[in-house]
CSV table of C-alpha atoms and ligand atoms in Angstrom, one decimal:
chain,number,residue,atom,x,y,z
A,10,UNK,CA,-98.2,-137.1,-54.2
A,11,UNK,CA,-94.8,-138.5,-55.2
A,12,UNK,CA,-91.6,-136.8,-54.2
A,13,UNK,CA,-91.0,-135.2,-57.6
A,14,UNK,CA,-94.3,-133.4,-57.7
A,15,UNK,CA,-94.0,-132.3,-54.1
A,16,UNK,CA,-90.7,-130.6,-54.9
A,17,UNK,CA,-92.2,-129.0,-58.0
A,18,UNK,CA,-94.9,-127.5,-55.9
A,19,UNK,CA,-92.3,-126.3,-53.4
A,20,UNK,CA,-90.4,-124.8,-56.3
A,21,UNK,CA,-93.5,-122.8,-57.4
A,22,UNK,CA,-94.2,-121.6,-53.9
A,23,UNK,CA,-90.6,-120.6,-53.5
A,24,UNK,CA,-90.6,-118.7,-56.7
A,25,UNK,CA,-93.9,-117.1,-55.7
A,26,UNK,CA,-92.6,-116.0,-52.3
A,27,UNK,CA,-89.3,-114.7,-53.9
A,28,UNK,CA,-91.3,-112.8,-56.5
A,29,UNK,CA,-93.4,-111.3,-53.7
A,30,UNK,CA,-90.4,-109.7,-52.2
A,31,UNK,CA,-89.0,-108.7,-55.5
A,32,UNK,CA,-92.0,-107.0,-57.1
A,33,UNK,CA,-94.6,-105.9,-54.5
A,34,UNK,CA,-94.1,-103.9,-51.5
A,35,UNK,CA,-97.8,-103.8,-50.7
A,36,UNK,CA,-100.1,-105.5,-53.3
A,37,UNK,CA,-103.2,-104.7,-51.4
A,38,UNK,CA,-103.3,-101.2,-52.6
A,39,UNK,CA,-103.8,-102.5,-56.2
A,40,UNK,CA,-106.9,-104.7,-55.2
A,41,UNK,CA,-110.2,-103.6,-56.7
A,42,UNK,CA,-111.7,-103.1,-53.2
A,43,UNK,CA,-108.9,-100.8,-51.9
A,44,UNK,CA,-109.8,-97.2,-51.9
A,45,UNK,CA,-107.1,-94.7,-50.8
A,46,UNK,CA,-107.8,-92.0,-48.2
A,47,UNK,CA,-106.7,-89.3,-50.7
A,48,UNK,CA,-108.2,-89.3,-54.1
A,49,UNK,CA,-106.2,-87.0,-56.4
A,50,UNK,CA,-108.0,-84.7,-58.8
A,51,UNK,CA,-111.4,-84.9,-57.0
A,52,UNK,CA,-111.0,-82.1,-54.5
A,53,UNK,CA,-113.6,-80.1,-56.4
A,54,UNK,CA,-116.2,-82.9,-56.2
A,55,UNK,CA,-115.6,-83.4,-52.5
A,56,UNK,CA,-116.2,-79.8,-52.0
A,57,UNK,CA,-119.3,-79.6,-54.2
A,58,UNK,CA,-120.8,-82.6,-52.3
A,59,UNK,CA,-119.7,-81.4,-48.9
A,60,UNK,CA,-121.3,-77.9,-49.5
A,61,UNK,CA,-124.6,-79.4,-50.4
A,62,UNK,CA,-124.6,-81.7,-47.4
A,63,UNK,CA,-123.3,-79.3,-44.9
A,64,UNK,CA,-126.7,-78.0,-43.7
A,65,UNK,CA,-127.0,-81.4,-42.1
A,66,UNK,CA,-124.5,-80.2,-39.5
A,67,UNK,CA,-127.0,-77.6,-38.3
A,68,UNK,CA,-129.9,-79.9,-38.3
A,69,UNK,CA,-131.2,-79.0,-41.7
A,70,UNK,CA,-132.2,-81.4,-44.5
A,71,UNK,CA,-129.8,-81.2,-47.6
A,72,UNK,CA,-131.4,-81.2,-51.1
A,73,UNK,CA,-131.6,-84.4,-52.9
A,74,UNK,CA,-128.6,-84.9,-55.1
A,75,UNK,CA,-128.2,-86.6,-58.5
A,76,UNK,CA,-124.6,-87.7,-59.3
A,77,UNK,CA,-123.6,-88.8,-62.8
A,78,UNK,CA,-120.6,-89.6,-64.8
A,79,UNK,CA,-119.0,-92.4,-66.8
A,80,UNK,CA,-117.7,-95.6,-65.1
A,81,UNK,CA,-114.6,-95.5,-62.9
A,82,UNK,CA,-114.6,-91.7,-62.3
A,83,UNK,CA,-114.7,-91.9,-58.5
A,84,UNK,CA,-118.5,-91.4,-57.8
A,85,UNK,CA,-118.9,-94.1,-55.4
A,86,UNK,CA,-115.5,-93.6,-53.7
A,87,UNK,CA,-116.1,-89.8,-53.3
A,88,UNK,CA,-119.6,-90.1,-52.1
A,89,UNK,CA,-118.8,-92.8,-49.5
A,90,UNK,CA,-115.9,-90.7,-48.1
A,91,UNK,CA,-117.8,-87.6,-47.8
A,92,UNK,CA,-120.7,-89.4,-46.1
A,93,UNK,CA,-118.2,-91.1,-43.7
A,94,UNK,CA,-116.7,-87.6,-42.7
A,95,UNK,CA,-120.1,-86.1,-42.3
A,96,UNK,CA,-121.2,-88.9,-40.0
A,97,UNK,CA,-118.1,-88.4,-37.9
A,98,UNK,CA,-118.7,-84.6,-37.6
A,99,UNK,CA,-122.4,-85.1,-36.9
A,100,UNK,CA,-121.5,-87.6,-34.1
A,101,UNK,CA,-119.0,-85.3,-32.5
A,102,UNK,CA,-121.7,-82.5,-32.5
A,103,UNK,CA,-124.2,-85.0,-31.0
A,104,UNK,CA,-126.5,-84.5,-33.9
A,105,UNK,CA,-128.9,-87.1,-35.0
A,106,UNK,CA,-127.6,-88.5,-38.3
A,107,UNK,CA,-128.0,-91.7,-40.1
A,108,UNK,CA,-127.2,-92.9,-43.5
A,109,UNK,CA,-127.8,-96.0,-45.7
A,110,UNK,CA,-125.7,-96.9,-48.7
A,111,UNK,CA,-127.2,-99.3,-51.2
A,112,UNK,CA,-126.0,-100.6,-54.6
A,113,UNK,CA,-129.2,-101.0,-56.5
A,114,UNK,CA,-127.6,-103.7,-58.7
A,115,UNK,CA,-128.5,-106.0,-55.8
A,116,UNK,CA,-131.1,-103.9,-53.9
A,117,UNK,CA,-133.3,-103.6,-56.8
A,118,UNK,CA,-137.0,-104.0,-55.7
A,119,UNK,CA,-139.2,-101.8,-53.5
A,120,UNK,CA,-139.1,-104.5,-50.8
A,121,UNK,CA,-135.4,-104.8,-50.8
A,122,UNK,CA,-134.9,-101.1,-50.6
A,123,UNK,CA,-137.3,-100.8,-47.6
A,124,UNK,CA,-136.0,-103.8,-45.8
A,125,UNK,CA,-132.5,-102.4,-46.1
A,126,UNK,CA,-133.6,-99.1,-44.9
A,127,UNK,CA,-135.4,-100.7,-41.9
A,128,UNK,CA,-132.3,-102.8,-41.2
A,129,UNK,CA,-130.0,-99.8,-41.2
A,130,UNK,CA,-132.1,-98.0,-38.5
A,131,UNK,CA,-132.3,-101.1,-36.5
A,132,UNK,CA,-135.8,-102.4,-37.0
A,133,UNK,CA,-136.6,-106.0,-37.9
A,134,UNK,CA,-138.9,-106.8,-40.7
A,135,UNK,CA,-139.5,-110.2,-42.1
A,136,UNK,CA,-138.1,-110.5,-45.6
A,137,UNK,CA,-141.3,-111.7,-47.1
A,138,UNK,CA,-144.9,-111.8,-46.2
A,139,UNK,CA,-145.6,-108.1,-45.3
A,140,UNK,CA,-147.4,-105.8,-47.7
A,141,UNK,CA,-145.2,-103.0,-49.1
A,142,UNK,CA,-147.5,-100.3,-47.5
A,143,UNK,CA,-147.0,-102.0,-44.1
A,144,UNK,CA,-143.2,-102.0,-44.3
A,145,UNK,CA,-143.3,-98.5,-45.6
A,146,UNK,CA,-145.4,-97.3,-42.6
A,147,UNK,CA,-143.1,-99.2,-40.2
A,148,UNK,CA,-140.0,-97.5,-41.7
A,149,UNK,CA,-141.7,-94.1,-41.7
A,150,UNK,CA,-142.9,-94.3,-38.1
A,151,UNK,CA,-139.6,-95.6,-36.8
A,152,UNK,CA,-137.7,-93.0,-38.7
A,153,UNK,CA,-139.9,-90.3,-37.4
A,154,UNK,CA,-139.4,-91.5,-33.8
A,155,UNK,CA,-135.7,-91.2,-34.2
A,156,UNK,CA,-136.1,-87.4,-34.9
A,157,UNK,CA,-133.0,-87.6,-37.2
A,158,UNK,CA,-131.8,-86.7,-40.7
A,159,UNK,CA,-131.4,-89.7,-42.9
A,160,UNK,CA,-129.3,-89.7,-46.1
A,161,UNK,CA,-130.0,-92.5,-48.4
A,162,UNK,CA,-127.5,-93.2,-51.2
A,163,UNK,CA,-128.9,-95.2,-54.1
A,164,UNK,CA,-125.8,-96.1,-56.1
A,165,UNK,CA,-126.4,-97.4,-59.7
A,166,UNK,CA,-129.9,-96.0,-59.3
A,167,UNK,CA,-130.8,-96.7,-62.9
A,168,UNK,CA,-131.0,-100.3,-62.0
A,169,UNK,CA,-133.7,-99.6,-59.4
A,170,UNK,CA,-135.6,-97.4,-61.5
A,171,UNK,CA,-135.7,-99.9,-64.4
A,172,UNK,CA,-137.2,-102.5,-62.1
A,173,UNK,CA,-139.2,-100.3,-59.7
A,174,UNK,CA,-140.1,-96.8,-60.6
A,175,UNK,CA,-142.4,-96.6,-57.7
A,176,UNK,CA,-139.7,-97.0,-55.1
A,177,UNK,CA,-137.9,-94.0,-56.3
A,178,UNK,CA,-141.1,-92.0,-56.5
A,179,UNK,CA,-142.0,-93.0,-52.9
A,180,UNK,CA,-138.5,-92.2,-51.5
A,181,UNK,CA,-138.2,-88.8,-53.3
A,182,UNK,CA,-141.6,-87.8,-51.9
A,183,UNK,CA,-141.2,-89.2,-48.4
A,184,UNK,CA,-140.5,-85.9,-46.6
A,185,UNK,CA,-144.1,-84.8,-47.0
A,186,UNK,CA,-145.0,-87.9,-45.0
A,187,UNK,CA,-142.5,-87.3,-42.1
A,188,UNK,CA,-143.1,-84.9,-39.1
A,189,UNK,CA,-140.0,-85.1,-37.0
A,190,UNK,CA,-137.4,-86.6,-39.3
A,191,UNK,CA,-136.0,-85.7,-42.7
A,192,UNK,CA,-134.7,-87.8,-45.5
A,193,UNK,CA,-132.3,-86.9,-48.3
A,194,UNK,CA,-131.7,-88.9,-51.3
A,195,UNK,CA,-128.4,-89.2,-53.2
A,196,UNK,CA,-128.9,-91.1,-56.6
A,197,UNK,CA,-125.7,-92.2,-58.4
A,198,UNK,CA,-125.6,-93.4,-62.0
A,199,UNK,CA,-123.0,-94.0,-64.8
A,200,UNK,CA,-125.8,-94.1,-67.4
A,201,UNK,CA,-125.4,-90.6,-68.9
A,202,UNK,CA,-128.7,-90.9,-70.7
A,203,UNK,CA,-130.6,-92.0,-67.6
A,204,UNK,CA,-131.8,-88.5,-66.6
A,205,UNK,CA,-133.7,-88.1,-69.9
A,206,UNK,CA,-135.6,-91.4,-69.4
A,207,UNK,CA,-136.7,-90.4,-65.8
A,208,UNK,CA,-140.3,-89.7,-65.1
A,209,UNK,CA,-140.4,-85.8,-65.0
A,210,UNK,CA,-141.9,-85.9,-61.4
A,211,UNK,CA,-139.0,-88.0,-60.1
A,212,UNK,CA,-136.5,-86.0,-62.1
A,213,UNK,CA,-137.2,-82.8,-60.6
A,214,UNK,CA,-137.2,-83.9,-57.0
A,215,UNK,CA,-134.1,-86.3,-57.4
A,216,UNK,CA,-132.0,-83.7,-59.2
A,217,UNK,CA,-132.6,-80.7,-56.9
A,218,UNK,CA,-128.8,-80.6,-57.1
A,219,UNK,CA,-126.6,-82.2,-59.6
A,220,UNK,CA,-122.9,-83.2,-59.7
A,221,UNK,CA,-121.2,-84.3,-62.8
A,222,UNK,CA,-118.0,-86.4,-62.6
A,223,UNK,CA,-116.0,-85.8,-65.8
A,224,UNK,CA,-113.8,-88.5,-67.2
A,225,UNK,CA,-110.2,-88.4,-66.0
A,226,UNK,CA,-107.6,-87.2,-68.4
A,227,UNK,CA,-104.4,-89.3,-69.2
A,228,UNK,CA,-102.5,-86.8,-67.0
A,229,UNK,CA,-104.8,-87.2,-64.1
A,230,UNK,CA,-104.8,-91.0,-64.4
A,231,UNK,CA,-101.1,-90.8,-64.4
A,232,UNK,CA,-101.1,-89.2,-61.1
A,233,UNK,CA,-103.7,-91.7,-59.6
A,234,UNK,CA,-101.6,-94.6,-60.8
A,235,UNK,CA,-98.3,-93.1,-59.5
A,236,UNK,CA,-99.9,-92.7,-56.1
A,237,UNK,CA,-100.8,-96.4,-56.0
A,238,UNK,CA,-97.6,-97.6,-57.7
A,239,UNK,CA,-95.4,-95.7,-55.1
A,240,UNK,CA,-97.0,-97.8,-52.3
A,241,UNK,CA,-97.5,-101.1,-54.2
A,242,UNK,CA,-94.1,-101.7,-55.8
A,243,UNK,CA,-90.5,-101.9,-54.8
A,244,UNK,CA,-88.3,-99.2,-56.3
A,245,UNK,CA,-87.4,-99.6,-60.0
A,246,UNK,CA,-89.8,-102.4,-60.7
A,247,UNK,CA,-91.9,-100.5,-63.2
A,248,UNK,CA,-90.1,-99.9,-66.5
A,249,UNK,CA,-90.5,-96.5,-68.0
A,250,UNK,CA,-93.7,-96.1,-70.0
A,251,UNK,CA,-95.8,-98.7,-68.0
A,252,UNK,CA,-97.8,-96.0,-66.0
A,253,UNK,CA,-98.2,-93.8,-69.1
A,254,UNK,CA,-99.5,-96.8,-71.1
A,255,UNK,CA,-102.0,-97.8,-68.4
A,256,UNK,CA,-103.2,-94.2,-68.0
A,257,UNK,CA,-103.5,-93.8,-71.9
A,258,UNK,CA,-105.6,-96.8,-72.1
A,259,UNK,CA,-107.9,-95.7,-69.2
A,260,UNK,CA,-108.3,-92.3,-70.8
A,261,UNK,CA,-109.4,-93.9,-74.1
A,262,UNK,CA,-112.0,-95.9,-72.1
A,263,UNK,CA,-113.9,-92.9,-71.1
A,264,UNK,CA,-111.3,-91.8,-68.5
A,265,UNK,CA,-111.8,-94.9,-66.4
A,266,UNK,CA,-109.6,-95.1,-63.3
A,267,UNK,CA,-110.8,-98.7,-62.5
A,268,UNK,CA,-109.6,-99.8,-65.9
A,269,UNK,CA,-106.2,-98.2,-65.6
A,270,UNK,CA,-105.7,-99.7,-62.2
A,271,UNK,CA,-106.9,-103.1,-63.4
A,272,UNK,CA,-104.4,-103.0,-66.2
A,273,UNK,CA,-101.5,-102.1,-63.7
A,274,UNK,CA,-102.5,-105.0,-61.4
A,275,UNK,CA,-103.0,-107.6,-64.0
A,276,UNK,CA,-99.7,-106.5,-65.8
A,277,UNK,CA,-97.8,-106.8,-62.6
A,278,UNK,CA,-99.4,-110.2,-61.7
A,279,UNK,CA,-98.4,-111.4,-65.2
A,280,UNK,CA,-94.8,-110.3,-64.6
A,281,UNK,CA,-94.8,-112.0,-61.1
A,282,UNK,CA,-96.2,-115.2,-62.4
A,283,UNK,CA,-93.5,-115.2,-65.0
A,284,UNK,CA,-90.8,-114.5,-62.4
A,285,UNK,CA,-89.8,-111.4,-64.4
A,286,UNK,CA,-88.0,-108.9,-62.5
A,287,UNK,CA,-89.6,-105.8,-64.0
A,288,UNK,CA,-93.1,-104.9,-65.3
A,289,UNK,CA,-92.8,-103.8,-68.9
A,290,UNK,CA,-95.2,-102.4,-71.5
A,291,UNK,CA,-95.3,-105.9,-73.0
A,292,UNK,CA,-97.0,-107.1,-69.7
A,293,UNK,CA,-99.5,-104.2,-70.0
A,294,UNK,CA,-100.4,-105.2,-73.6
A,295,UNK,CA,-100.8,-108.8,-72.5
A,296,UNK,CA,-102.9,-107.7,-69.6
A,297,UNK,CA,-105.1,-105.7,-71.8
A,298,UNK,CA,-105.9,-108.9,-73.8
A,299,UNK,CA,-106.6,-110.8,-70.7
A,300,UNK,CA,-109.0,-108.1,-69.3
A,301,UNK,CA,-110.8,-107.6,-72.7
A,302,UNK,CA,-111.2,-111.4,-72.9
A,303,UNK,CA,-112.7,-111.6,-69.5
A,304,UNK,CA,-115.2,-108.8,-70.1
A,305,UNK,CA,-116.4,-110.4,-73.4
A,306,UNK,CA,-116.8,-113.8,-71.7
A,307,UNK,CA,-118.6,-112.2,-68.7
A,308,UNK,CA,-121.1,-110.4,-70.9
A,309,UNK,CA,-121.7,-113.4,-73.1
A,310,UNK,CA,-122.1,-115.9,-70.1
A,311,UNK,CA,-124.7,-113.6,-68.5
A,312,UNK,CA,-127.0,-113.7,-71.6
A,313,UNK,CA,-130.5,-115.3,-71.2
A,314,UNK,CA,-130.9,-118.7,-72.8
A,315,UNK,CA,-133.0,-117.4,-75.8
A,316,UNK,CA,-130.3,-114.7,-76.6
A,317,UNK,CA,-127.6,-117.4,-76.2
A,318,UNK,CA,-129.5,-119.6,-78.8
A,319,UNK,CA,-129.7,-116.8,-81.2
A,320,UNK,CA,-126.0,-116.1,-80.8
A,321,UNK,CA,-125.3,-119.8,-81.3
A,322,UNK,CA,-127.3,-119.6,-84.6
A,323,UNK,CA,-125.2,-116.7,-85.7
A,324,UNK,CA,-122.1,-118.5,-84.7
A,325,UNK,CA,-123.0,-121.6,-86.6
A,326,UNK,CA,-124.2,-119.6,-89.7
A,327,UNK,CA,-121.0,-117.7,-89.8
A,328,UNK,CA,-119.0,-120.9,-89.9
A,329,UNK,CA,-120.9,-122.0,-93.0
A,330,UNK,CA,-121.1,-119.0,-95.1
A,331,UNK,CA,-119.4,-115.5,-95.6
A,332,UNK,CA,-122.6,-113.6,-95.3
A,333,UNK,CA,-125.6,-114.5,-93.2
A,334,UNK,CA,-128.9,-112.7,-92.9
A,335,UNK,CA,-131.8,-112.6,-90.3
A,336,UNK,CA,-133.5,-115.2,-92.4
A,337,UNK,CA,-130.6,-117.6,-92.0
A,338,UNK,CA,-130.3,-117.0,-88.4
A,339,UNK,CA,-134.0,-117.8,-87.8
A,340,UNK,CA,-133.7,-121.0,-89.7
A,341,UNK,CA,-130.9,-122.3,-87.7
A,342,UNK,CA,-132.4,-121.0,-84.5
A,343,UNK,CA,-135.6,-122.9,-85.2
A,344,UNK,CA,-133.6,-126.2,-85.6
A,345,UNK,CA,-131.7,-125.4,-82.3
A,346,UNK,CA,-135.0,-124.9,-80.5
A,347,UNK,CA,-136.3,-128.3,-81.7
A,348,UNK,CA,-133.1,-130.1,-80.8
A,349,UNK,CA,-132.8,-128.7,-77.2
A,350,UNK,CA,-136.6,-128.4,-76.6
A,351,UNK,CA,-136.6,-124.7,-76.2
A,352,UNK,CA,-139.8,-122.7,-76.7
A,353,UNK,CA,-139.4,-121.2,-80.2
A,354,UNK,CA,-139.8,-117.4,-80.4
A,355,UNK,CA,-141.3,-115.6,-83.5
A,356,UNK,CA,-139.0,-114.3,-86.2
A,357,UNK,CA,-139.8,-110.8,-85.1
A,358,UNK,CA,-138.7,-111.5,-81.5
A,359,UNK,CA,-135.5,-113.2,-82.8
A,360,UNK,CA,-135.0,-109.9,-84.8
A,361,UNK,CA,-135.3,-108.0,-81.5
A,362,UNK,CA,-132.8,-110.3,-79.8
A,363,UNK,CA,-130.3,-109.7,-82.7
A,364,UNK,CA,-130.8,-106.0,-82.2
A,365,UNK,CA,-130.0,-106.4,-78.5
A,366,UNK,CA,-126.8,-108.3,-79.4
A,367,UNK,CA,-126.1,-105.4,-81.7
A,368,UNK,CA,-126.5,-102.8,-79.0
A,369,UNK,CA,-124.2,-104.9,-76.7
A,370,UNK,CA,-121.6,-104.7,-79.4
A,371,UNK,CA,-121.5,-108.4,-79.9
A,372,UNK,CA,-122.7,-108.4,-83.5
A,373,UNK,CA,-123.3,-105.9,-86.1
A,374,UNK,CA,-126.7,-106.0,-88.0
A,375,UNK,CA,-126.7,-103.9,-91.1
A,376,UNK,CA,-129.9,-103.4,-93.1
A,377,UNK,CA,-129.7,-104.5,-96.6
A,378,UNK,CA,-132.2,-104.4,-99.4
A,379,UNK,CA,-133.3,-107.7,-100.9
A,380,UNK,CA,-135.0,-106.0,-103.8
A,381,UNK,CA,-138.6,-107.1,-104.2
A,382,UNK,CA,-138.2,-109.6,-101.3
A,383,UNK,CA,-138.1,-106.6,-98.9
A,384,UNK,CA,-135.4,-105.7,-96.3
A,385,UNK,CA,-133.2,-107.9,-94.3
A,386,UNK,CA,-130.2,-107.6,-92.1
A,387,UNK,CA,-126.6,-108.8,-92.7
A,388,UNK,CA,-125.3,-110.2,-89.4
A,389,UNK,CA,-121.7,-110.3,-88.4
A,390,UNK,CA,-120.0,-111.4,-85.1
A,391,UNK,CA,-117.7,-108.7,-83.8
A,392,UNK,CA,-116.3,-110.7,-80.8
A,393,UNK,CA,-113.7,-113.5,-81.2
A,394,UNK,CA,-115.3,-116.7,-82.3
A,395,UNK,CA,-113.2,-118.7,-79.8
A,396,UNK,CA,-114.7,-116.9,-76.9
A,397,UNK,CA,-118.3,-117.3,-78.3
A,398,UNK,CA,-117.7,-121.1,-78.5
A,399,UNK,CA,-116.2,-121.3,-75.1
A,400,UNK,CA,-119.3,-119.6,-73.5
A,401,UNK,CA,-121.7,-121.8,-75.5
A,402,UNK,CA,-119.9,-124.9,-74.7
A,403,UNK,CA,-120.1,-124.0,-71.1
A,404,UNK,CA,-123.9,-123.8,-71.3
A,405,UNK,CA,-125.2,-127.4,-70.6
A,406,UNK,CA,-128.3,-126.9,-72.8
A,407,UNK,CA,-126.6,-125.6,-75.9
A,408,UNK,CA,-123.2,-127.4,-75.8
A,409,UNK,CA,-124.7,-130.7,-77.2
A,410,UNK,CA,-125.7,-128.8,-80.4
A,411,UNK,CA,-122.1,-128.7,-81.4
A,412,UNK,CA,-122.1,-132.6,-81.5
A,413,UNK,CA,-125.3,-133.0,-83.4
A,414,UNK,CA,-125.4,-133.7,-87.1
A,415,UNK,CA,-129.0,-132.6,-87.6
A,416,UNK,CA,-128.0,-128.9,-87.3
B,501,LIG,N1,-109.2,-89.8,-57.9
B,501,LIG,C1,-109.0,-91.1,-57.6
B,501,LIG,N2,-107.9,-91.4,-56.9
B,501,LIG,C2,-107.4,-92.7,-56.7
B,501,LIG,N3,-108.3,-93.7,-57.0
B,501,LIG,C3,-109.4,-93.5,-57.6
B,501,LIG,C4,-109.8,-92.1,-58.0
B,501,LIG,N4,-111.0,-92.2,-58.6
B,501,LIG,C5,-111.3,-93.4,-58.6
B,501,LIG,N5,-110.4,-94.3,-58.1
B,501,LIG,C6,-110.4,-95.7,-58.0
B,501,LIG,O1,-111.0,-96.2,-59.2
B,501,LIG,C7,-112.0,-97.2,-58.9
B,501,LIG,C8,-113.3,-96.8,-59.4
B,501,LIG,O2,-113.8,-95.8,-58.6
B,501,LIG,P1,-115.3,-95.7,-58.2
B,501,LIG,O3,-115.8,-97.1,-57.9
B,501,LIG,O4,-115.6,-94.6,-57.2
B,501,LIG,O5,-116.0,-95.3,-59.6
B,501,LIG,P2,-117.4,-95.0,-60.1
B,501,LIG,O6,-117.5,-93.7,-60.7
B,501,LIG,O7,-118.4,-95.2,-58.9
B,501,LIG,O8,-117.7,-96.1,-61.2
B,501,LIG,P3,-119.0,-96.9,-61.6
B,501,LIG,O9,-119.9,-95.9,-62.4
B,501,LIG,O10,-118.6,-98.0,-62.5
B,501,LIG,O11,-119.6,-97.4,-60.3
B,501,LIG,C9,-111.8,-97.5,-57.4
B,501,LIG,O12,-111.0,-98.5,-57.2
B,501,LIG,C10,-111.3,-96.2,-56.9
B,501,LIG,O13,-110.6,-96.5,-55.7
B,502,LIG,MG1,-119.8,-96.6,-58.5
């Protein structure tokens, strides 16, 4: 490194350190992992949950609880805090109490659920090789020996149900298999239609009690943001209107506190990076673009290869003609499959994948009549082309298509 670039880097670090003192007092409280001890506007939910769980403090078994509400409404934060408090109280009363928290996005098979449960009560099971029934019996016997109440929190329970209906069935019925211990299940989801899709037998036992987390209003989000901002920023850093704007955007996004907090964090980071002295509404607007861009890219990047190939076909088709139909997409798709040696799906299946892209809000697919040739769909990309291209170019299998003349 020469002297000049070394001093440039020093400059950047100096500016960063100066900015740190001028904008943030405590940036940690804006991090996505930080949860404050006090959660404004959720007292009623704390109470509802605590009342249902309270029998645990007299050695009883609380009902199973089903918690639902849109994303970012505090379901996970409230549940974890109530359980931590309950554990504290149970311990001080020398009551046997255990709880497991699992996020079913990761713990999504019956084996994973049971090995985590075993792990949480301190029994070792090999991760593979044992039959499910054997692990189940091991857990059941060990739990019974502990003569305890066990609360199992299944967060994002819809993910588990989708992959393994059986594990939910087994868990909600487990009490009839236990003699000395009891188990209570708390299922949490942000999929508001999930309950309707549940097998009626599971639904009735999982939702013995229900708690609904309603979306936050703009005023409530305002309070949530103000609480964090008071700790996070030096005085006078936030321009008038910044908090209101972050709250308004969160309120539009189904009352999502996470979205509002993200906006405030990203906006202030943009101000800091720019060495600006205050955070303004302009920073918030820019932050909004950054966040939206990131979520689109995240969704597109995680699509399976076949869906990406269909997306690429739509992308290429749209570059050539104002209006493209399912037939056009299938034609380009079939060329792509040949060029990159991908198994070609039937036209019908490609139609299904187009519908999936429609459901994800990536394309619109409108039915049009083609007279005596039957019906087709007019397809239109609804996300920025630049981002679609960026994601496809990052896929090593599909990126080469852009350089091929044959397509
Ligand atoms: N009342 C509140 N006061 C302060 N912060 C809150 C409040 N509610 C939620 N938050 C914050 O918003 C973020 C999202 O909350 P949480 O993870 O509990 O939402 P969720 O309902 O579980 O969402 P999802 O359905 O996406 O899992 C967290 O960072 C949390 O700290
Ligand atoms: Mg959650």
